Short mmCIF file of C-alpha atoms and ligand atoms in Angstrom, two decimals:
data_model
loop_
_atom_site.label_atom_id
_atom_site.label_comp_id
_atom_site.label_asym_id
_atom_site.label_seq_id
_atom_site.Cartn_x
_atom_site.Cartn_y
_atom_site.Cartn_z
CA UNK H 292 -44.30 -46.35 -48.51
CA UNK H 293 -42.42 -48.99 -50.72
CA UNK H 294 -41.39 -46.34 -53.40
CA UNK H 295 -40.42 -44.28 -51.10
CA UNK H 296 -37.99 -46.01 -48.98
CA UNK H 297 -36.63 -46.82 -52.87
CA UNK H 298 -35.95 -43.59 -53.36
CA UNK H 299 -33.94 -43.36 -50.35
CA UNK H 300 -32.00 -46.16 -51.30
CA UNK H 301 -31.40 -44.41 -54.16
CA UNK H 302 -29.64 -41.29 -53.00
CA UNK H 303 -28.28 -42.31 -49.27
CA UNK H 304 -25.25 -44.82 -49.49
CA UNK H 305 -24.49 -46.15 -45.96
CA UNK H 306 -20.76 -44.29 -45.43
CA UNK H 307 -17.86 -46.60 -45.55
CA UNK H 308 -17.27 -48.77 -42.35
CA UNK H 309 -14.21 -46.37 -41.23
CA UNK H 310 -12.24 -47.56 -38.18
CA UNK H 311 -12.04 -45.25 -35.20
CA UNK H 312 -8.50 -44.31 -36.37
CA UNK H 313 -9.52 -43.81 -39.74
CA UNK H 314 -12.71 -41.49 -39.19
CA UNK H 315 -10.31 -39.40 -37.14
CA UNK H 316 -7.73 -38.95 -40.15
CA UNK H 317 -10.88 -38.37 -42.36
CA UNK H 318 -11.70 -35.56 -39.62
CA UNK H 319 -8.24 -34.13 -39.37
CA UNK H 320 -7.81 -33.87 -43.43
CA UNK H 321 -10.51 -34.87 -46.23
CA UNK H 322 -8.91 -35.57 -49.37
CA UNK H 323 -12.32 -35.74 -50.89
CA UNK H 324 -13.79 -32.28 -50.04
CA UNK H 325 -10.65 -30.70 -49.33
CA UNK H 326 -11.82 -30.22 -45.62
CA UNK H 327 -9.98 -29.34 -42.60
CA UNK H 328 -11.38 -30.49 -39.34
CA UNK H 329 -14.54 -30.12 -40.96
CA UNK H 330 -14.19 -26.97 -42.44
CA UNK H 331 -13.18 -26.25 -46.20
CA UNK H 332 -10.72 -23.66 -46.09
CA UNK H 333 -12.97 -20.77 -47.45
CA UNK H 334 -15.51 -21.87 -44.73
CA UNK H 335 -12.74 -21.43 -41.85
CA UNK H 336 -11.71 -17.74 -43.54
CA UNK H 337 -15.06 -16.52 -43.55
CA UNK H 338 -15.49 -17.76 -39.88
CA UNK H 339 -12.41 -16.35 -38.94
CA UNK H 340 -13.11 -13.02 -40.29
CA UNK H 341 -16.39 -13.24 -38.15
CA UNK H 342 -15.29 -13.78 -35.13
CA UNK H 343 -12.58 -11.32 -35.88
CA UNK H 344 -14.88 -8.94 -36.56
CA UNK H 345 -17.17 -9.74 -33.65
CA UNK H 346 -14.51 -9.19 -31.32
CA UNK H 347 -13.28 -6.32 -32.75
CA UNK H 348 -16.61 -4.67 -32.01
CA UNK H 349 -16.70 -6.00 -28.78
CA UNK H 350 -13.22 -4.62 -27.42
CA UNK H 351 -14.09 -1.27 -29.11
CA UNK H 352 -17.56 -1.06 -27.00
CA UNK H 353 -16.05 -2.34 -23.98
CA UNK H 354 -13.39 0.68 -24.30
CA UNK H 355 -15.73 3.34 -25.27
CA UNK H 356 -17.49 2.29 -21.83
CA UNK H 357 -14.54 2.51 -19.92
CA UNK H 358 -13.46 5.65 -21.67
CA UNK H 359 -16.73 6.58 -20.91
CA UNK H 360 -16.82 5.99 -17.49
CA UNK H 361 -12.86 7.05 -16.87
CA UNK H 362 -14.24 10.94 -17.82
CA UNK H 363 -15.98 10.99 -14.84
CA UNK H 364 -13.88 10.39 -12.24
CA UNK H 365 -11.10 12.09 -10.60
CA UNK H 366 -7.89 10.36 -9.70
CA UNK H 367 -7.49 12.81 -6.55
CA UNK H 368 -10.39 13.05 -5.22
CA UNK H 369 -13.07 10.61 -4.70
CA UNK H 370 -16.52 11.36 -6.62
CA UNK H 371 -18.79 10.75 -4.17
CA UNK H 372 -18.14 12.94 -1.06
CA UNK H 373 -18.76 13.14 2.43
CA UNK H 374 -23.16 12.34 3.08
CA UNK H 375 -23.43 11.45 -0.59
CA UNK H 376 -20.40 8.41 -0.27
CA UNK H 377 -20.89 5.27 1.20
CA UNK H 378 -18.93 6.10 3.81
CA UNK H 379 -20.29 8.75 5.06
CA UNK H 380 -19.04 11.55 7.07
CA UNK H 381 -18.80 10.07 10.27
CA UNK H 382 -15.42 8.57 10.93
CA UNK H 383 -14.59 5.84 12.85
CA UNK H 384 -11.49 5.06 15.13
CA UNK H 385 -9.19 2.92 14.79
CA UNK H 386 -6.68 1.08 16.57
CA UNK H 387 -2.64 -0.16 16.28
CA UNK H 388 -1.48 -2.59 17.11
CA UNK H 389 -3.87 -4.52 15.22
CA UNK H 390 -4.17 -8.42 16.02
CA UNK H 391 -2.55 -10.81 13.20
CA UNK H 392 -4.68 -10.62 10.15
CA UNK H 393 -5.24 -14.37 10.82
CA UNK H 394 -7.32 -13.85 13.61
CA UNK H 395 -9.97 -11.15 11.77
CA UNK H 396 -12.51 -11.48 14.95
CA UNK H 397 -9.69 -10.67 17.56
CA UNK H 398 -9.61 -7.28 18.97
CA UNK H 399 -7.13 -8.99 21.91
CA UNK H 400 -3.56 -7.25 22.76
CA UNK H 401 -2.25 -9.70 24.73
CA UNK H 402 1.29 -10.54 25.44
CA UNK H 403 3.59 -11.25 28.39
CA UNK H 404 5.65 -8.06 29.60
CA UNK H 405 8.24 -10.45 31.07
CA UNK H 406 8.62 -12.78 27.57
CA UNK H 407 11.24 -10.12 25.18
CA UNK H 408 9.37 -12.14 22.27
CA UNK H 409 6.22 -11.78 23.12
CA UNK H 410 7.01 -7.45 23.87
CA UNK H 411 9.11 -7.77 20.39
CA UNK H 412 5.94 -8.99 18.82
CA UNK H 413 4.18 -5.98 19.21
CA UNK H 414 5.98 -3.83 19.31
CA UNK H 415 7.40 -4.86 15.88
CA UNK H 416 4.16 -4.71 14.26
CA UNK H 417 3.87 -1.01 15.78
CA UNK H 418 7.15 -0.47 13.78
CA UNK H 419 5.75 -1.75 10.72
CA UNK H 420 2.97 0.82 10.98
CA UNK H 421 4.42 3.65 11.85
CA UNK H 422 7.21 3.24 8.92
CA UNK H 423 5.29 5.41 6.99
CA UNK H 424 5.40 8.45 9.94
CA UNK H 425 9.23 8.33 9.91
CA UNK H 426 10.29 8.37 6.19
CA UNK H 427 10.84 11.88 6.28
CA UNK H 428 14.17 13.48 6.00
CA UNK H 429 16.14 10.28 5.47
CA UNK H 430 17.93 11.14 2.68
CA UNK H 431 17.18 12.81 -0.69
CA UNK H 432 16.40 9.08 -2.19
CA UNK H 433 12.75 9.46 -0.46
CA UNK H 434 9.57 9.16 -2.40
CA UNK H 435 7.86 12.97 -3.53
CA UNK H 436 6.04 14.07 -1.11
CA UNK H 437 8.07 12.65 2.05
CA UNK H 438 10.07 15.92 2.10
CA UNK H 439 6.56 18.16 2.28
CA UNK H 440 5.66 17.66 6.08
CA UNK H 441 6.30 20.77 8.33
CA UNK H 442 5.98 20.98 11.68
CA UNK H 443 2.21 22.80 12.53
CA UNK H 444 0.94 24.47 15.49
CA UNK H 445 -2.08 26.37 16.33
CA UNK H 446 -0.24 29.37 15.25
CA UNK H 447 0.81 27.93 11.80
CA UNK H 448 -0.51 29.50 8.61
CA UNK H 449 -2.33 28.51 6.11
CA UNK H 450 -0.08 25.92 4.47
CA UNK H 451 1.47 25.90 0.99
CA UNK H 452 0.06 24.07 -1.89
CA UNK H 453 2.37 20.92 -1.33
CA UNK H 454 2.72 20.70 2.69
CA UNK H 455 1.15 18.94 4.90
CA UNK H 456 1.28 18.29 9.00
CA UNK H 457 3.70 16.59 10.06
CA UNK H 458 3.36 14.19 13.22
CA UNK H 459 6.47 13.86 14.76
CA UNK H 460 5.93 10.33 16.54
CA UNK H 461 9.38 10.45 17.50
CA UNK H 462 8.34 12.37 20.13
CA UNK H 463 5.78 10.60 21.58
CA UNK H 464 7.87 9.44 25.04
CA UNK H 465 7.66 6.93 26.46
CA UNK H 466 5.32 5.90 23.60
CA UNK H 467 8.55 5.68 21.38
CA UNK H 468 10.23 2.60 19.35
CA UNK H 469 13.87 2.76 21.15
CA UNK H 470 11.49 1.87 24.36
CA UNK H 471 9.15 -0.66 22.54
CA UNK H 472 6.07 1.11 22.82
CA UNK H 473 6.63 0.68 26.78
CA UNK H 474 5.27 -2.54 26.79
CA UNK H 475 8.26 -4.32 28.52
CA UNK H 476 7.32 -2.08 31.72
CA UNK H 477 3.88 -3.36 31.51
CA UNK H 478 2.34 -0.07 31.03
CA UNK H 479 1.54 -0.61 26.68
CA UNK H 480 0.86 2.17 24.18
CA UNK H 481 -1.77 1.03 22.02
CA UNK H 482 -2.32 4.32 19.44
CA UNK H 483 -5.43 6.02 17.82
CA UNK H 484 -6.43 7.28 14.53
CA UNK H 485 -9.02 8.57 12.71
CA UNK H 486 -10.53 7.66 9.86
CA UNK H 487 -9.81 9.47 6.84
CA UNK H 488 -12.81 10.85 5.06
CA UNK H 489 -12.41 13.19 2.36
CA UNK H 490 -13.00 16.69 3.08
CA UNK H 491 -14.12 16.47 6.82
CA UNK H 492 -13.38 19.33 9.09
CA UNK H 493 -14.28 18.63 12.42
CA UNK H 494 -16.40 21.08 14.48
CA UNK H 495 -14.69 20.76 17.95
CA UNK H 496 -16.16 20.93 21.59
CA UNK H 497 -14.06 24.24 21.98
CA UNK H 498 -16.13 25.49 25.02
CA UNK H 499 -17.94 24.08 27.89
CA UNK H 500 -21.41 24.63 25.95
CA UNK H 501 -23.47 21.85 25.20
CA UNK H 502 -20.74 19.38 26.39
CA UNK H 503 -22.75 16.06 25.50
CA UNK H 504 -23.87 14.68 29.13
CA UNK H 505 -22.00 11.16 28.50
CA UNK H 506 -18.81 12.56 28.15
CA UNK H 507 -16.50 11.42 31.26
CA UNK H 508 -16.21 14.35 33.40
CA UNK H 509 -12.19 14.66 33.46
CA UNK H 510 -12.57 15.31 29.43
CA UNK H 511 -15.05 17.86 30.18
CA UNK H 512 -12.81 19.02 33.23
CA UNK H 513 -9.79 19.26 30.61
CA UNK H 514 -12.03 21.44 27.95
CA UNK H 515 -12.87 23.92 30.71
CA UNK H 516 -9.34 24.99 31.34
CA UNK H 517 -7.95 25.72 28.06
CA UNK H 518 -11.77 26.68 27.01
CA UNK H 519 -11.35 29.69 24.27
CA UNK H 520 -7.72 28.72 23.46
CA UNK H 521 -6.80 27.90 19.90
CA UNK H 522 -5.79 24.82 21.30
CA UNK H 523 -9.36 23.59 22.21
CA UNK H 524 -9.83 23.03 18.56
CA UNK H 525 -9.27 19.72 18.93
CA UNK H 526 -11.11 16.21 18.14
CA UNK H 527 -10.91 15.11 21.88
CA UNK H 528 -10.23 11.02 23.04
CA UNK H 529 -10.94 9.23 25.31
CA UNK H 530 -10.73 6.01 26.70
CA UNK H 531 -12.49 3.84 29.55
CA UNK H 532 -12.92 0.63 30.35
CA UNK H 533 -16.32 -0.76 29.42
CA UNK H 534 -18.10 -2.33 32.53
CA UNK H 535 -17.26 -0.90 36.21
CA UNK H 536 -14.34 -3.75 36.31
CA UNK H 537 -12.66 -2.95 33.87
CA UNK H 538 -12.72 0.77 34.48
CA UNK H 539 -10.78 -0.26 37.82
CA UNK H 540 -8.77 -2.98 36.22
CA UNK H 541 -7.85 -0.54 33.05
CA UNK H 542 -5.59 2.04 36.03
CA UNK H 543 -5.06 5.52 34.36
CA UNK H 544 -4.14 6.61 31.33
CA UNK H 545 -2.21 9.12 29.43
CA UNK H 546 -2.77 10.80 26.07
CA UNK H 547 0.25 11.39 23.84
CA UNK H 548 1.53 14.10 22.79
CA UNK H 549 -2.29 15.74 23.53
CA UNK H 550 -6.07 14.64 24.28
CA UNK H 551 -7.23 14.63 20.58
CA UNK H 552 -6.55 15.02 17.32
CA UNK H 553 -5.78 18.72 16.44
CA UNK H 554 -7.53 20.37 13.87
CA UNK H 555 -5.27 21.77 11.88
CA UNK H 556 -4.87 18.33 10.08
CA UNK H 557 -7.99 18.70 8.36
CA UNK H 558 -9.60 18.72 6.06
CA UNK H 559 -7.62 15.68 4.64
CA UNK H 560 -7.30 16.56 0.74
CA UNK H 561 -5.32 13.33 -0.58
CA UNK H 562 -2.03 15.74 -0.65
CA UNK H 563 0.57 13.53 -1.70
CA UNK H 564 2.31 12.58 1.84
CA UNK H 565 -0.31 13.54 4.58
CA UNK H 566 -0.56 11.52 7.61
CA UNK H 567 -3.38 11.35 9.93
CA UNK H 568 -2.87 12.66 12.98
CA UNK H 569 -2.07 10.03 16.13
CA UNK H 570 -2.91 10.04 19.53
CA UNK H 571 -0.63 6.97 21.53
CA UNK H 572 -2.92 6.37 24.72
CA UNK H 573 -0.45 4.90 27.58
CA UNK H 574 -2.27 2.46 30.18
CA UNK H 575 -0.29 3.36 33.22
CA UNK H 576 -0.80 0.07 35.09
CA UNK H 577 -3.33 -2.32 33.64
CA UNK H 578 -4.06 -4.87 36.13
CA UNK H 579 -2.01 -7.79 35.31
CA UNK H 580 -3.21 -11.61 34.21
CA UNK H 581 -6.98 -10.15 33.92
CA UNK H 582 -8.92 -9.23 30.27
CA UNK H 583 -10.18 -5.42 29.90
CA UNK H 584 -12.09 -4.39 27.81
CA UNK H 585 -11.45 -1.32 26.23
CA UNK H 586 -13.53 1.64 24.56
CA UNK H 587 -12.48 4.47 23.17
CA UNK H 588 -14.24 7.26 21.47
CA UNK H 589 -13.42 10.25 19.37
CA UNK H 590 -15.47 13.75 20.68
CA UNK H 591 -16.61 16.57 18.19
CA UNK H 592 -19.76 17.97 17.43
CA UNK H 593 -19.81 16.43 13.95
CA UNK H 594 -19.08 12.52 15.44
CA UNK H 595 -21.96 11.08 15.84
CA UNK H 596 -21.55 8.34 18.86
CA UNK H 597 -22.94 4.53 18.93
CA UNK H 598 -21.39 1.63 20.58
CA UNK H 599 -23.51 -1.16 19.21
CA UNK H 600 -22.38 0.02 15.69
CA UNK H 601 -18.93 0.78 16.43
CA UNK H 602 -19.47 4.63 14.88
CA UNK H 603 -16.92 7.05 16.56
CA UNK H 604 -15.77 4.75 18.78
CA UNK H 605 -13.70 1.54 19.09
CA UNK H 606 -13.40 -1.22 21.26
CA UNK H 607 -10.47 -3.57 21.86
CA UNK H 608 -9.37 -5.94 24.96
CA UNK H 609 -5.77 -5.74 26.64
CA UNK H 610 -4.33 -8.77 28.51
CA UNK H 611 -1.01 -8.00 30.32
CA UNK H 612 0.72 -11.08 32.11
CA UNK H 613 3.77 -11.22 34.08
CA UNK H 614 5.01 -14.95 35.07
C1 LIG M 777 -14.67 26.75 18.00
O1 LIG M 777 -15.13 25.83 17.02
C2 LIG M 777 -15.95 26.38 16.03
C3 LIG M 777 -16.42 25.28 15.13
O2 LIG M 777 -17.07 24.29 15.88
C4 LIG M 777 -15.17 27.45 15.27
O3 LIG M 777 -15.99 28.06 14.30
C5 LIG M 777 -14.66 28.50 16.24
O4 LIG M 777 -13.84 29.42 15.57
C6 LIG M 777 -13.86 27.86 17.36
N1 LIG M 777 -13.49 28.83 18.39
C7 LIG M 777 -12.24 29.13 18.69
C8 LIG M 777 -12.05 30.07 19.81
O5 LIG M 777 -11.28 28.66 18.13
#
């Protein structure tokens, strides 16, 4: 033990008492050893050139990868299609307006048809989203693609390469933005869309065969007179209210410019300027100062129908005061 704590005390000399200050300077720069924060300078290249290297490799993987990845998909059309995606091939409905995004929950329209702020409201967020439905023809400065949208009919041809429907929602009176979506006059256009899935053609209720029994009769009433037309090829609407109040308190309602979405809008194939097809549903005479609540469901043999998970349908409430 004694000779061996001597040799220690041979080779190990207690380091000079440096002040904080000092040790700090020794850190930054040692005149001694020639080291630099710790490092002699032939230890920081060959850790440099390391950690160069290392990244090098890394970067170079993570690009391969992405590369990699990048060669198998398609910027114009989505990989996974119709059953195979996520999302399915059974779209929903949806609704504008929608309720501020601050209030995600809220399915409410309500506003105050006397109050021009409260009209201007939403009627300006109708605006907003149905800028995209108007861009057409205003001038050569438009995007590609805005100048591609030709007016379709039943009796339209196949379309050319670049065109798509167009859906004149100028048209849709009284449903129109010169009369603010009719809200002032109490009677509001709240409009419907479609989902967009890729590649979905719908199979329409074209006859009166195998109607499904819970659609409301003046739908099936409707398909039975313009049964065998072209222009039953359509993905039919409709909308009640949900309990047997609301159905009273809801009044009637109109379908602009037709009960469904027509078919020649589909498939949807991501051509550059398509726009999915609108139906503006006009509530005639909503009760006033009362909540309704609101369903609304999309009909074709290929929409499957379920109100507790919101698939082919959608629900919102209206609330229309006057005071
Ligand atoms: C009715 O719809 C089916 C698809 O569901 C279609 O094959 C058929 O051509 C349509 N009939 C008419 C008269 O358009």
């Amino acid at each position: 033990m004694a000779d061996k704590s001597k040799v220690a005390e041979q080779y190990y000399s207690k380091p000079p008492d440096l002040g904080k200050w000092e040790s700090f300077r020794m850190f930054l720069w040692n005149s001694e050893t020639g080291q630099v924060l710790g490092r002699t300078g032939s230890s920081w290249a060959k850790i440099l050139l390391f950690y160069l290297i290392f990244y090098a490799v890394l970067v170079g993987f993570f690009a391969a990868m992405l590369a990699i990845f990048y060669q198998t998909l398609d910027s114009k059309m989505p990989k996974w299609q119709m059953d195979s995606s996520l999302i399915g091939s059974n779209p929903g409905l949806g609704f504008r307006p929608m309720p501020e995004s601050a209030t995600v929950e809220s399915t409410l329209i309500y506003y105050r048809a006397n109050d021009k702020g409260s009209v201007l409201k939403w009627a300006s967020v109708i605006d907003e989203y149905l800028e995209q439905y108007r861009k057409k023809g205003s001038g050569g400065g438009e995007a590609a693609g805005a100048e591609n949208r030709v007016p379709c009919s039943y009796s339209t041809g196949t379309l050319a390469e670049k065109q798509v429907c167009d859906v004149p929602v100028e048209n849709f009176h009284p449903c129109t933005s010169a009369n603010q979506y009719n809200y002032e006059q109490g009677g509001p256009c709240v409009f419907l869309k479609l989902n967009k899935i890729f590649n979905w053609t719908p199979q329409p209720y074209n006859t009166t065969e195998d109607l499904p029994a819970i659609m409301p009769e003046d739908l099936k009433h409707h398909i039975k007179t313009i049964e065998g037309k072209p222009d039953a090829n359509m993905v039919w609407v409709s909308c009640q209210g949900e309990n047997p109040a609301d159905v009273e308190n809801m009044g009637p309602v109109q379908y602009i410019p037709g009960r469904g979405f027509p078919s020649y809008y589909y498939p949807f194939t991501n051509k550059e300027g398509y726009l999915s097809p609108l139906v503006a549903v006009l509530f005639e005479k909503p009760r006033t100062g009362v909540l309704i609540n609101i369903e609304c469901k999309a009909w074709a043999k290929n929409i499957q129908y379920d109100r507790y998970e919101r698939r082919g349908s959608v629900h919102f409430e209206l609330m229309v005061d006057r005071s």
